[in-house]
mmCIF file of C-alpha atoms and ligand atoms in Angstrom:
data_model
loop_
_atom_site.group_PDB
_atom_site.id
_atom_site.type_symbol
_atom_site.label_atom_id
_atom_site.label_comp_id
_atom_site.label_asym_id
_atom_site.label_seq_id
_atom_site.Cartn_x
_atom_site.Cartn_y
_atom_site.Cartn_z
ATOM 1 C CA MET A 1 0.000 0.000 0.000
ATOM 2 C CA ILE A 2 1.137 3.534 -0.706
ATOM 3 C CA GLU A 3 1.274 5.553 2.503
ATOM 4 C CA ASN A 4 3.545 8.482 1.549
ATOM 5 C CA ILE A 5 4.705 9.904 -1.749
ATOM 6 C CA LEU A 6 7.537 12.234 -2.767
ATOM 7 C CA ALA A 7 6.569 14.776 -5.427
ATOM 8 C CA PHE A 8 8.364 17.267 -7.692
ATOM 9 C CA GLU A 9 7.093 20.356 -9.497
ATOM 10 C CA THR A 10 9.404 22.076 -11.999
ATOM 11 C CA SER A 11 7.065 23.082 -14.838
ATOM 12 C CA CYS A 12 7.842 26.803 -14.796
ATOM 13 C CA ASP A 13 10.122 28.857 -12.561
ATOM 14 C CA ASP A 14 9.260 27.463 -9.090
ATOM 15 C CA THR A 15 11.175 24.414 -7.880
ATOM 16 C CA SER A 16 9.058 22.554 -5.361
ATOM 17 C CA VAL A 17 9.279 19.268 -3.459
ATOM 18 C CA ALA A 18 6.631 17.775 -1.172
ATOM 19 C CA ILE A 19 5.956 14.667 0.842
ATOM 20 C CA ILE A 20 2.281 13.895 1.296
ATOM 21 C CA ASN A 21 0.242 10.973 2.508
ATOM 22 C CA ARG A 22 -2.740 9.166 1.010
ATOM 23 C CA SER A 23 -5.306 11.400 2.736
ATOM 24 C CA GLY A 24 -3.796 14.512 1.164
ATOM 25 C CA ARG A 25 -2.012 15.572 4.331
ATOM 26 C CA VAL A 26 1.052 17.651 3.511
ATOM 27 C CA LEU A 27 3.935 16.286 5.603
ATOM 28 C CA SER A 28 6.398 18.775 4.103
ATOM 29 C CA LEU A 29 6.419 21.302 1.298
ATOM 30 C CA VAL A 30 9.584 23.179 0.378
ATOM 31 C CA SER A 31 9.971 25.464 -2.608
ATOM 32 C CA SER A 32 12.497 27.792 -4.154
ATOM 33 C CA THR A 33 11.392 30.733 -6.281
ATOM 34 C CA LYS A 34 13.997 32.912 -7.875
ATOM 35 C CA ASP A 35 11.911 35.766 -9.295
ATOM 36 C CA LEU A 36 14.881 38.117 -9.003
ATOM 37 C CA ASP A 37 16.855 36.083 -11.572
ATOM 38 C CA HIS A 38 14.094 36.687 -14.138
ATOM 39 C CA GLU A 39 13.109 40.234 -13.196
ATOM 40 C CA PRO A 40 15.740 42.054 -15.323
ATOM 41 C CA TYR A 41 14.281 40.329 -18.426
ATOM 42 C CA GLY A 42 10.647 41.216 -17.574
ATOM 43 C CA GLY A 43 9.531 37.594 -17.833
ATOM 44 C CA ILE A 44 10.586 34.017 -17.230
ATOM 45 C CA VAL A 45 13.728 32.982 -19.114
ATOM 46 C CA PRO A 46 13.413 29.201 -19.682
ATOM 47 C CA GLU A 47 17.175 28.513 -19.547
ATOM 48 C CA ILE A 48 17.518 30.310 -16.217
ATOM 49 C CA ALA A 49 14.525 28.395 -14.839
ATOM 50 C CA SER A 50 16.056 25.046 -15.908
ATOM 51 C CA ARG A 51 19.443 25.889 -14.387
ATOM 52 C CA ASN A 52 17.820 26.911 -11.112
ATOM 53 C CA HIS A 53 15.803 23.668 -11.003
ATOM 54 C CA SER A 54 19.000 21.631 -11.527
ATOM 55 C CA MET A 55 20.694 23.391 -8.652
ATOM 56 C CA SER A 56 17.757 23.478 -6.224
ATOM 57 C CA LEU A 57 15.935 20.176 -6.662
ATOM 58 C CA LEU A 58 18.140 17.679 -4.764
ATOM 59 C CA PRO A 59 18.860 20.043 -1.833
ATOM 60 C CA LEU A 60 15.076 20.561 -1.580
ATOM 61 C CA VAL A 61 14.556 16.787 -1.467
ATOM 62 C CA GLU A 62 16.872 16.635 1.553
ATOM 63 C CA GLN A 63 15.005 19.521 3.192
ATOM 64 C CA ALA A 64 11.636 17.874 2.541
ATOM 65 C CA PHE A 65 12.794 14.684 4.305
ATOM 66 C CA LEU A 66 14.224 16.663 7.222
ATOM 67 C CA LYS A 67 11.072 18.716 7.651
ATOM 68 C CA ALA A 68 8.787 15.682 7.545
ATOM 69 C CA GLN A 69 11.201 13.735 9.766
ATOM 70 C CA LEU A 70 11.032 10.845 7.344
ATOM 71 C CA ASN A 71 13.521 9.006 5.148
ATOM 72 C CA TRP A 72 13.472 6.970 1.950
ATOM 73 C CA LYS A 73 12.129 3.841 3.641
ATOM 74 C CA ASP A 74 8.908 5.787 4.425
ATOM 75 C CA ILE A 75 8.258 6.577 0.747
ATOM 76 C CA GLN A 76 6.306 4.226 -1.524
ATOM 77 C CA GLY A 77 6.084 6.258 -4.737
ATOM 78 C CA LEU A 78 7.193 9.281 -6.757
ATOM 79 C CA ALA A 79 5.097 11.848 -8.643
ATOM 80 C CA VAL A 80 6.436 14.462 -11.010
ATOM 81 C CA THR A 81 4.865 17.137 -13.184
ATOM 82 C CA ASN A 82 5.648 16.105 -16.748
ATOM 83 C CA ARG A 83 3.118 18.234 -18.651
ATOM 84 C CA PRO A 84 2.285 20.969 -19.630
ATOM 85 C CA GLY A 85 5.090 23.454 -19.107
ATOM 86 C CA LEU A 86 8.513 24.577 -20.270
ATOM 87 C CA VAL A 87 10.173 21.446 -21.643
ATOM 88 C CA GLY A 88 13.650 22.340 -20.363
ATOM 89 C CA ALA A 89 12.216 22.966 -16.909
ATOM 90 C CA LEU A 90 10.001 19.843 -16.848
ATOM 91 C CA ILE A 91 12.870 17.615 -17.926
ATOM 92 C CA VAL A 92 14.845 18.380 -14.758
ATOM 93 C CA GLY A 93 12.000 17.082 -12.583
ATOM 94 C CA VAL A 94 11.269 14.104 -14.842
ATOM 95 C CA VAL A 95 14.891 12.925 -15.098
ATOM 96 C CA THR A 96 15.451 13.331 -11.358
ATOM 97 C CA ALA A 97 12.237 11.435 -10.546
ATOM 98 C CA LYS A 98 13.174 8.635 -12.923
ATOM 99 C CA SER A 99 16.683 8.310 -11.460
ATOM 100 C CA LEU A 100 15.412 8.209 -7.882
ATOM 101 C CA ALA A 101 12.565 5.822 -8.734
ATOM 102 C CA MET A 102 15.103 3.503 -10.349
ATOM 103 C CA ALA A 103 17.602 3.809 -7.488
ATOM 104 C CA TYR A 104 15.018 3.169 -4.756
ATOM 105 C CA ASN A 105 12.879 0.768 -6.783
ATOM 106 C CA LEU A 106 9.687 2.843 -6.460
ATOM 107 C CA PRO A 107 6.694 3.279 -8.783
ATOM 108 C CA MET A 108 6.633 6.649 -10.522
ATOM 109 C CA ILE A 109 3.876 8.669 -12.179
ATOM 110 C CA GLY A 110 3.918 11.738 -14.408
ATOM 111 C CA VAL A 111 1.192 14.231 -13.465
ATOM 112 C CA ASN A 112 -0.541 16.943 -15.481
ATOM 113 C CA HIS A 113 0.221 20.250 -13.741
ATOM 114 C CA LEU A 114 -3.353 21.476 -14.242
ATOM 115 C CA GLU A 115 -4.788 18.360 -12.644
ATOM 116 C CA GLY A 116 -2.648 19.295 -9.644
ATOM 117 C CA HIS A 117 -4.258 22.755 -9.495
ATOM 118 C CA LEU A 118 -7.739 21.193 -9.813
ATOM 119 C CA LEU A 119 -7.136 18.821 -6.880
ATOM 120 C CA ALA A 120 -5.337 21.363 -4.644
ATOM 121 C CA PRO A 121 -8.452 22.106 -2.515
ATOM 122 C CA PHE A 122 -8.231 18.555 -1.103
ATOM 123 C CA LEU A 123 -4.802 19.082 0.458
ATOM 124 C CA ARG A 124 -4.755 19.455 4.223
ATOM 125 C CA ASP A 125 -2.440 20.512 7.021
ATOM 126 C CA ASP A 126 -2.692 21.916 10.557
ATOM 127 C CA GLN A 127 -4.148 25.202 9.282
ATOM 128 C CA TYR A 128 -6.259 24.108 6.326
ATOM 129 C CA ALA A 129 -8.796 21.431 5.478
ATOM 130 C CA PRO A 130 -11.249 21.328 2.577
ATOM 131 C CA PRO A 131 -14.825 22.476 3.311
ATOM 132 C CA PHE A 132 -16.801 19.796 5.137
ATOM 133 C CA GLU A 133 -17.993 17.060 2.752
ATOM 134 C CA PHE A 134 -16.734 18.941 -0.304
ATOM 135 C CA SER A 135 -16.578 16.512 -3.217
ATOM 136 C CA GLU A 136 -17.016 16.023 -6.931
ATOM 137 C CA PRO A 137 -18.709 17.075 -9.079
ATOM 138 C CA TYR A 138 -17.488 20.655 -8.898
ATOM 139 C CA VAL A 139 -16.874 23.622 -11.164
ATOM 140 C CA ALA A 140 -13.282 24.870 -11.040
ATOM 141 C CA LEU A 141 -11.872 28.162 -12.192
ATOM 142 C CA ALA A 142 -8.127 27.672 -12.669
ATOM 143 C CA ILE A 143 -6.298 30.957 -13.137
ATOM 144 C CA SER A 144 -2.528 31.264 -13.306
ATOM 145 C CA GLY A 145 0.282 32.844 -15.276
ATOM 146 C CA GLY A 146 -0.012 30.312 -18.072
ATOM 147 C CA HIS A 147 -3.598 29.060 -17.912
ATOM 148 C CA THR A 148 -7.136 30.355 -17.548
ATOM 149 C CA SER A 149 -9.955 27.838 -17.844
ATOM 150 C CA LEU A 150 -13.220 26.707 -16.328
ATOM 151 C CA TYR A 151 -13.568 22.968 -15.726
ATOM 152 C CA LEU A 152 -16.223 20.515 -14.684
ATOM 153 C CA VAL A 153 -14.511 17.971 -12.423
ATOM 154 C CA SER A 154 -16.582 14.775 -12.142
ATOM 155 C CA GLY A 155 -13.982 12.484 -10.575
ATOM 156 C CA LEU A 156 -10.329 11.535 -10.763
ATOM 157 C CA GLY A 157 -9.222 11.890 -14.387
ATOM 158 C CA ARG A 158 -12.654 13.158 -15.453
ATOM 159 C CA TYR A 159 -12.082 16.791 -16.341
ATOM 160 C CA GLN A 160 -14.172 18.644 -18.884
ATOM 161 C CA ILE A 161 -13.064 22.047 -20.146
ATOM 162 C CA LEU A 162 -16.125 24.325 -20.091
ATOM 163 C CA GLY A 163 -14.315 27.406 -21.381
ATOM 164 C CA SER A 164 -10.861 28.928 -21.716
ATOM 165 C CA THR A 165 -9.182 32.180 -22.526
ATOM 166 C CA LYS A 166 -8.845 32.740 -26.251
ATOM 167 C CA ASP A 167 -5.616 34.668 -25.789
ATOM 168 C CA ASP A 168 -3.783 35.835 -22.660
ATOM 169 C CA ALA A 169 -3.964 33.979 -19.360
ATOM 170 C CA VAL A 170 -5.213 36.143 -16.492
ATOM 171 C CA GLY A 171 -1.870 36.092 -14.668
ATOM 172 C CA GLU A 172 -0.110 37.026 -17.881
ATOM 173 C CA ALA A 173 -2.488 40.001 -18.285
ATOM 174 C CA PHE A 174 -1.758 41.089 -14.692
ATOM 175 C CA ASP A 175 1.984 40.742 -15.284
ATOM 176 C CA LYS A 176 1.904 42.699 -18.563
ATOM 177 C CA PHE A 177 -0.191 45.450 -17.016
ATOM 178 C CA ALA A 178 2.190 45.628 -14.033
ATOM 179 C CA LYS A 179 5.101 46.029 -16.432
ATOM 180 C CA MET A 180 3.289 48.831 -18.328
ATOM 181 C CA VAL A 181 2.819 50.858 -15.160
ATOM 182 C CA GLY A 182 6.329 50.185 -13.870
ATOM 183 C CA LEU A 183 5.539 47.673 -11.111
ATOM 184 C CA GLY A 184 8.112 45.100 -12.290
ATOM 185 C CA PHE A 185 7.811 41.338 -12.722
ATOM 186 C CA PRO A 186 5.904 39.276 -11.667
ATOM 187 C CA GLY A 187 3.456 42.039 -10.937
ATOM 188 C CA GLY A 188 0.127 40.382 -10.066
ATOM 189 C CA SER A 189 0.562 40.700 -6.316
ATOM 190 C CA LYS A 190 1.857 44.286 -6.639
ATOM 191 C CA VAL A 191 -1.211 45.291 -8.666
ATOM 192 C CA ASP A 192 -3.325 43.656 -5.966
ATOM 193 C CA GLN A 193 -1.572 45.692 -3.237
ATOM 194 C CA MET A 194 -1.792 49.000 -5.113
ATOM 195 C CA ALA A 195 -5.449 48.400 -5.965
ATOM 196 C CA GLN A 196 -6.390 48.164 -2.291
ATOM 197 C CA SER A 197 -6.327 51.947 -1.942
ATOM 198 C CA GLY A 198 -7.691 52.679 -5.443
ATOM 199 C CA ASP A 199 -11.052 53.483 -7.031
ATOM 200 C CA PRO A 200 -12.123 50.607 -9.315
ATOM 201 C CA GLN A 201 -14.630 52.877 -11.119
ATOM 202 C CA LYS A 202 -12.156 55.633 -12.022
ATOM 203 C CA TYR A 203 -11.187 54.303 -15.455
ATOM 204 C CA GLN A 204 -13.568 52.474 -17.760
ATOM 205 C CA LEU A 205 -11.840 49.456 -19.238
ATOM 206 C CA PRO A 206 -13.460 46.792 -21.479
ATOM 207 C CA ARG A 207 -14.907 43.522 -20.179
ATOM 208 C CA SER A 208 -14.553 41.450 -23.355
ATOM 209 C CA MET A 209 -17.094 38.703 -24.058
ATOM 210 C CA ILE A 210 -18.797 39.306 -20.700
ATOM 211 C CA HIS A 211 -22.318 39.311 -22.171
ATOM 212 C CA GLU A 212 -21.741 36.339 -24.465
ATOM 213 C CA GLU A 213 -23.185 32.975 -23.453
ATOM 214 C CA THR A 214 -19.899 31.174 -24.125
ATOM 215 C CA LEU A 215 -17.685 30.328 -21.164
ATOM 216 C CA ASP A 216 -14.636 31.306 -23.190
ATOM 217 C CA MET A 217 -12.872 34.517 -22.208
ATOM 218 C CA SER A 218 -10.488 37.067 -23.683
ATOM 219 C CA PHE A 219 -8.071 39.432 -21.978
ATOM 220 C CA SER A 220 -5.972 40.818 -24.847
ATOM 221 C CA GLY A 221 -8.480 43.623 -25.558
ATOM 222 C CA LEU A 222 -8.282 44.734 -21.944
ATOM 223 C CA LYS A 223 -4.497 44.679 -22.130
ATOM 224 C CA SER A 224 -4.496 46.834 -25.307
ATOM 225 C CA ALA A 225 -7.039 49.268 -23.822
ATOM 226 C CA ALA A 226 -4.927 49.568 -20.670
ATOM 227 C CA HIS A 227 -1.865 50.203 -22.804
ATOM 228 C CA ARG A 228 -3.659 52.993 -24.707
ATOM 229 C CA LEU A 229 -4.832 54.536 -21.447
ATOM 230 C CA VAL A 230 -1.347 54.398 -19.911
ATOM 231 C CA THR A 231 0.161 56.004 -23.027
ATOM 232 C CA GLU A 232 -2.491 58.779 -23.077
ATOM 233 C CA LEU A 233 -2.018 59.539 -19.387
ATOM 234 C CA GLY A 234 1.772 59.738 -19.614
ATOM 235 C CA PRO A 235 4.295 58.670 -16.951
ATOM 236 C CA GLN A 236 3.536 61.353 -14.361
ATOM 237 C CA ASN A 237 -0.255 60.888 -14.392
ATOM 238 C CA VAL A 238 0.229 57.137 -14.297
ATOM 239 C CA GLN A 239 2.326 57.390 -11.137
ATOM 240 C CA GLU A 240 -0.091 59.869 -9.522
ATOM 241 C CA ASN A 241 -3.113 57.661 -10.268
ATOM 242 C CA LEU A 242 -1.446 54.278 -9.930
ATOM 243 C CA SER A 243 -3.778 52.811 -7.326
ATOM 244 C CA ASP A 244 -6.889 53.875 -9.284
ATOM 245 C CA LEU A 245 -5.412 52.422 -12.472
ATOM 246 C CA CYS A 246 -4.583 49.129 -10.749
ATOM 247 C CA ALA A 247 -8.031 48.941 -9.117
ATOM 248 C CA SER A 248 -9.800 49.673 -12.430
ATOM 249 C CA PHE A 249 -7.755 47.092 -14.326
ATOM 250 C CA GLN A 250 -8.199 44.480 -11.617
ATOM 251 C CA GLN A 251 -11.971 45.051 -11.412
ATOM 252 C CA ALA A 252 -12.332 44.565 -15.181
ATOM 253 C CA VAL A 253 -10.611 41.170 -14.859
ATOM 254 C CA ILE A 254 -12.659 40.153 -11.808
ATOM 255 C CA ASP A 255 -15.971 41.130 -13.442
ATOM 256 C CA VAL A 256 -15.243 38.837 -16.396
ATOM 257 C CA LEU A 257 -14.085 35.929 -14.206
ATOM 258 C CA LEU A 258 -17.076 36.161 -11.866
ATOM 259 C CA SER A 259 -19.567 36.472 -14.682
ATOM 260 C CA LYS A 260 -18.171 33.371 -16.424
ATOM 261 C CA LEU A 261 -18.022 31.436 -13.166
ATOM 262 C CA GLU A 262 -21.661 32.256 -12.430
ATOM 263 C CA LYS A 263 -22.627 31.185 -15.952
ATOM 264 C CA ALA A 264 -20.736 27.897 -15.480
ATOM 265 C CA VAL A 265 -22.645 27.180 -12.258
ATOM 266 C CA ILE A 266 -25.978 27.890 -13.966
ATOM 267 C CA LYS A 267 -25.057 25.790 -16.979
ATOM 268 C CA THR A 268 -23.875 22.743 -15.002
ATOM 269 C CA LYS A 269 -26.348 23.202 -12.109
ATOM 270 C CA ILE A 270 -23.430 22.373 -9.805
ATOM 271 C CA LYS A 271 -22.926 24.589 -6.785
ATOM 272 C CA ASN A 272 -19.634 23.144 -5.559
ATOM 273 C CA VAL A 273 -17.045 25.653 -6.722
ATOM 274 C CA VAL A 274 -13.251 25.769 -6.647
ATOM 275 C CA VAL A 275 -11.044 28.743 -7.458
ATOM 276 C CA THR A 276 -7.390 27.828 -7.838
ATOM 277 C CA GLY A 277 -4.081 28.830 -9.490
ATOM 278 C CA GLY A 278 -1.696 31.688 -8.675
ATOM 279 C CA VAL A 279 -4.181 34.487 -9.470
ATOM 280 C CA SER A 280 -6.644 33.162 -6.882
ATOM 281 C CA ALA A 281 -4.240 34.805 -4.407
ATOM 282 C CA ASN A 282 -5.828 38.109 -5.490
ATOM 283 C CA SER A 283 -7.455 39.623 -2.414
ATOM 284 C CA ALA A 284 -10.268 41.507 -4.192
ATOM 285 C CA LEU A 285 -11.142 38.439 -6.256
ATOM 286 C CA ARG A 286 -11.272 36.293 -3.120
ATOM 287 C CA GLN A 287 -13.527 38.753 -1.318
ATOM 288 C CA GLN A 288 -15.880 39.135 -4.265
ATOM 289 C CA VAL A 289 -16.127 35.447 -5.079
ATOM 290 C CA GLU A 290 -16.843 34.697 -1.411
ATOM 291 C CA LYS A 291 -19.642 37.274 -1.456
ATOM 292 C CA VAL A 292 -21.207 35.749 -4.569
ATOM 293 C CA ALA A 293 -20.852 32.260 -3.083
ATOM 294 C CA GLN A 294 -22.670 33.332 0.070
ATOM 295 C CA LYS A 295 -25.439 35.003 -1.868
ATOM 296 C CA LYS A 296 -25.919 32.107 -4.287
ATOM 297 C CA LYS A 297 -25.380 29.403 -1.644
ATOM 298 C CA TRP A 298 -22.383 27.810 -3.327
ATOM 299 C CA THR A 299 -19.978 25.590 -1.393
ATOM 300 C CA LEU A 300 -16.730 27.352 -2.175
ATOM 301 C CA ALA A 301 -13.209 25.965 -1.830
ATOM 302 C CA ILE A 302 -10.260 28.274 -2.373
ATOM 303 C CA PRO A 303 -7.045 26.614 -1.278
ATOM 304 C CA PRO A 304 -4.666 28.739 0.794
ATOM 305 C CA LEU A 305 -1.973 30.616 -1.060
ATOM 306 C CA ARG A 306 0.698 27.941 -0.521
ATOM 307 C CA TYR A 307 -1.470 25.449 -2.425
ATOM 308 C CA CYS A 308 -2.829 27.939 -5.028
ATOM 309 C CA THR A 309 0.520 28.936 -6.487
ATOM 310 C CA ASP A 310 2.698 26.307 -8.127
ATOM 311 C CA ASN A 311 3.646 23.671 -5.571
ATOM 312 C CA ALA A 312 4.603 20.002 -5.410
ATOM 313 C CA ALA A 313 1.962 19.065 -2.811
ATOM 314 C CA MET A 314 -0.861 19.251 -5.362
ATOM 315 C CA ILE A 315 1.216 17.109 -7.758
ATOM 316 C CA GLY A 316 1.795 14.571 -4.995
ATOM 317 C CA TYR A 317 -1.898 14.343 -4.217
ATOM 318 C CA ALA A 318 -2.835 13.761 -7.868
ATOM 319 C CA GLY A 319 0.041 11.275 -8.113
ATOM 320 C CA ILE A 320 -0.959 9.238 -5.075
ATOM 321 C CA LEU A 321 -4.564 8.932 -6.308
ATOM 322 C CA HIS A 322 -3.409 7.662 -9.703
ATOM 323 C CA LEU A 323 -0.832 5.273 -8.228
ATOM 324 C CA GLU A 324 -3.496 3.889 -5.891
ATOM 325 C CA LYS A 325 -5.569 3.062 -8.968
ATOM 326 C CA GLY A 326 -2.663 0.971 -10.206
ATOM 327 C CA GLU A 327 -1.489 3.458 -12.815
ATOM 328 C CA LYS A 328 2.216 4.223 -13.237
ATOM 329 C CA HIS A 329 4.652 5.319 -15.918
ATOM 330 C CA GLY A 330 7.749 3.587 -17.278
ATOM 331 C CA TRP A 331 11.261 4.839 -17.983
ATOM 332 C CA ASP A 332 10.074 6.231 -21.330
ATOM 333 C CA LEU A 333 8.143 9.013 -19.545
ATOM 334 C CA GLY A 334 9.108 12.350 -21.075
ATOM 335 C CA PRO A 335 8.214 16.010 -20.663
ATOM 336 C CA SER A 336 5.499 17.531 -22.843
ATOM 337 C CA PRO A 337 4.859 21.249 -23.445
ATOM 338 C CA GLN A 338 1.146 20.471 -23.844
ATOM 339 C CA SER A 339 -1.429 18.398 -22.015
ATOM 340 C CA TRP A 340 -1.995 14.928 -23.474
ATOM 341 C CA PRO A 341 -5.177 14.574 -25.570
ATOM 342 C CA GLU A 342 -6.716 12.182 -23.029
ATOM 343 C CA ASP A 343 -6.197 14.586 -20.091
ATOM 344 C CA PHE A 344 -9.279 16.737 -20.733
ATOM 345 C CA SER A 345 -12.520 16.447 -22.650
ATOM 346 C CA ARG A 346 -14.398 19.374 -24.178
HETATM 347 O O1 KG4 B 1 -0.037 29.374 -10.548
HETATM 348 P P1 KG4 B 1 1.155 30.275 -10.587
HETATM 349 O O2 KG4 B 1 2.001 30.366 -9.337
HETATM 350 O O3 KG4 B 1 2.123 29.872 -11.736
HETATM 351 C C1 KG4 B 1 1.683 29.514 -13.016
HETATM 352 O O4 KG4 B 1 1.372 28.312 -13.241
HETATM 353 O O5 KG4 B 1 1.628 30.427 -13.847
HETATM 354 O O6 KG4 B 1 0.626 31.736 -11.009
HETATM 355 C C2 KG4 B 1 1.485 32.836 -11.154
HETATM 356 C C3 KG4 B 1 0.670 34.034 -11.631
HETATM 357 C C4 KG4 B 1 1.536 35.227 -12.019
HETATM 358 O O7 KG4 B 1 1.085 35.701 -13.262
HETATM 359 C C5 KG4 B 1 1.293 36.237 -10.906
HETATM 360 O O8 KG4 B 1 1.419 37.580 -11.323
HETATM 361 C C6 KG4 B 1 -0.141 35.912 -10.529
HETATM 362 O O9 KG4 B 1 -0.198 34.497 -10.582
HETATM 363 N N1 KG4 B 1 -0.475 36.380 -9.188
HETATM 364 C C7 KG4 B 1 -1.430 37.305 -8.919
HETATM 365 C C8 KG4 B 1 -1.406 37.512 -7.526
HETATM 366 N N2 KG4 B 1 -0.447 36.705 -6.988
HETATM 367 C C9 KG4 B 1 0.115 36.011 -8.027
HETATM 368 N N3 KG4 B 1 -2.280 37.950 -9.728
HETATM 369 C C10 KG4 B 1 -3.145 38.821 -9.152
HETATM 370 N N4 KG4 B 1 -3.178 39.082 -7.831
HETATM 371 C C11 KG4 B 1 -2.339 38.438 -6.984
HETATM 372 N N5 KG4 B 1 -2.390 38.689 -5.670
HETATM 373 ZN ZN1 ZN B 2 0.394 26.599 -12.180
#
């Protein structure tokens, strides 16, 4: 029987290692994020991410064991993100997982990063547990730097995409906007902070596709409109009105996300709702989605920040569930920039 699993996440710039048990309890989670290495380039540089993973991964494995007060004899399996993501970054995790699985004679499974985000609400620790009796089916809004989609989750491995962004991911839009107004990279959390003292009604920005029935979304029009506004205002006005600009931009994004989420709930008639991915850290979004959930009597699960942003615990949980079903991958497992066709239905 699999009691504990060691998991790796290296799909983008965060290197993360976790040990978790079969009930989703996080025994240790250690991560290394080197935003400063990427900041001068205004975005993630894949080669730098890969080099950082190579240097950080094995020391993090040692830390994870120390923190959990466990050793290799307590581990019965390995899970690693192998898709989708930056191939050079994924390969570091995949090759390391394969080597360790071979050395310690353990079963290994490659996990879809997005499946990890979708299952993150089921993780638990001393401070967090999922809402009482929360279970499938549920509607999940997964919003991160690379992905923005609405899913219907009916069970393990049963994920239907209800709608997706046609262009930019929400986190990407936040990051590009932050760059435009001089807040640096990655700017989502800085926009969030600035917006807290701003007026969200001050600038009218477009809410693309908000009135359309489709659950697809688009954020490139908002980005272009924000760029035009920033250019018209000029650097001094932008600095003087920065919190209003951030609040107005942020509210345009939130309005679209909430409207599509509400439509998804109506369409599926499912009131169990998950919001996950790095952008679900946004404080205004959290407050507003909680308000809607209360009003509409949804059961809402938003994992805490440590499980919303990229982390190995969510990969471990997905991995342990698949391994328990008898699934595993062989030594031919490779990284893939995209999800596999069988991962999601439409
Ligand atoms: O899930 P994540 O850690 O990594 C990806 O898989 O992309 O998400 C990172 C994204 C970045 O674009 C970052 O700017 C955004 O999440 N983000 C936020 C906030 N915190 C992180 N966006 C808006 N408000 C925040 N508080
Ligand atoms: Zn992610």
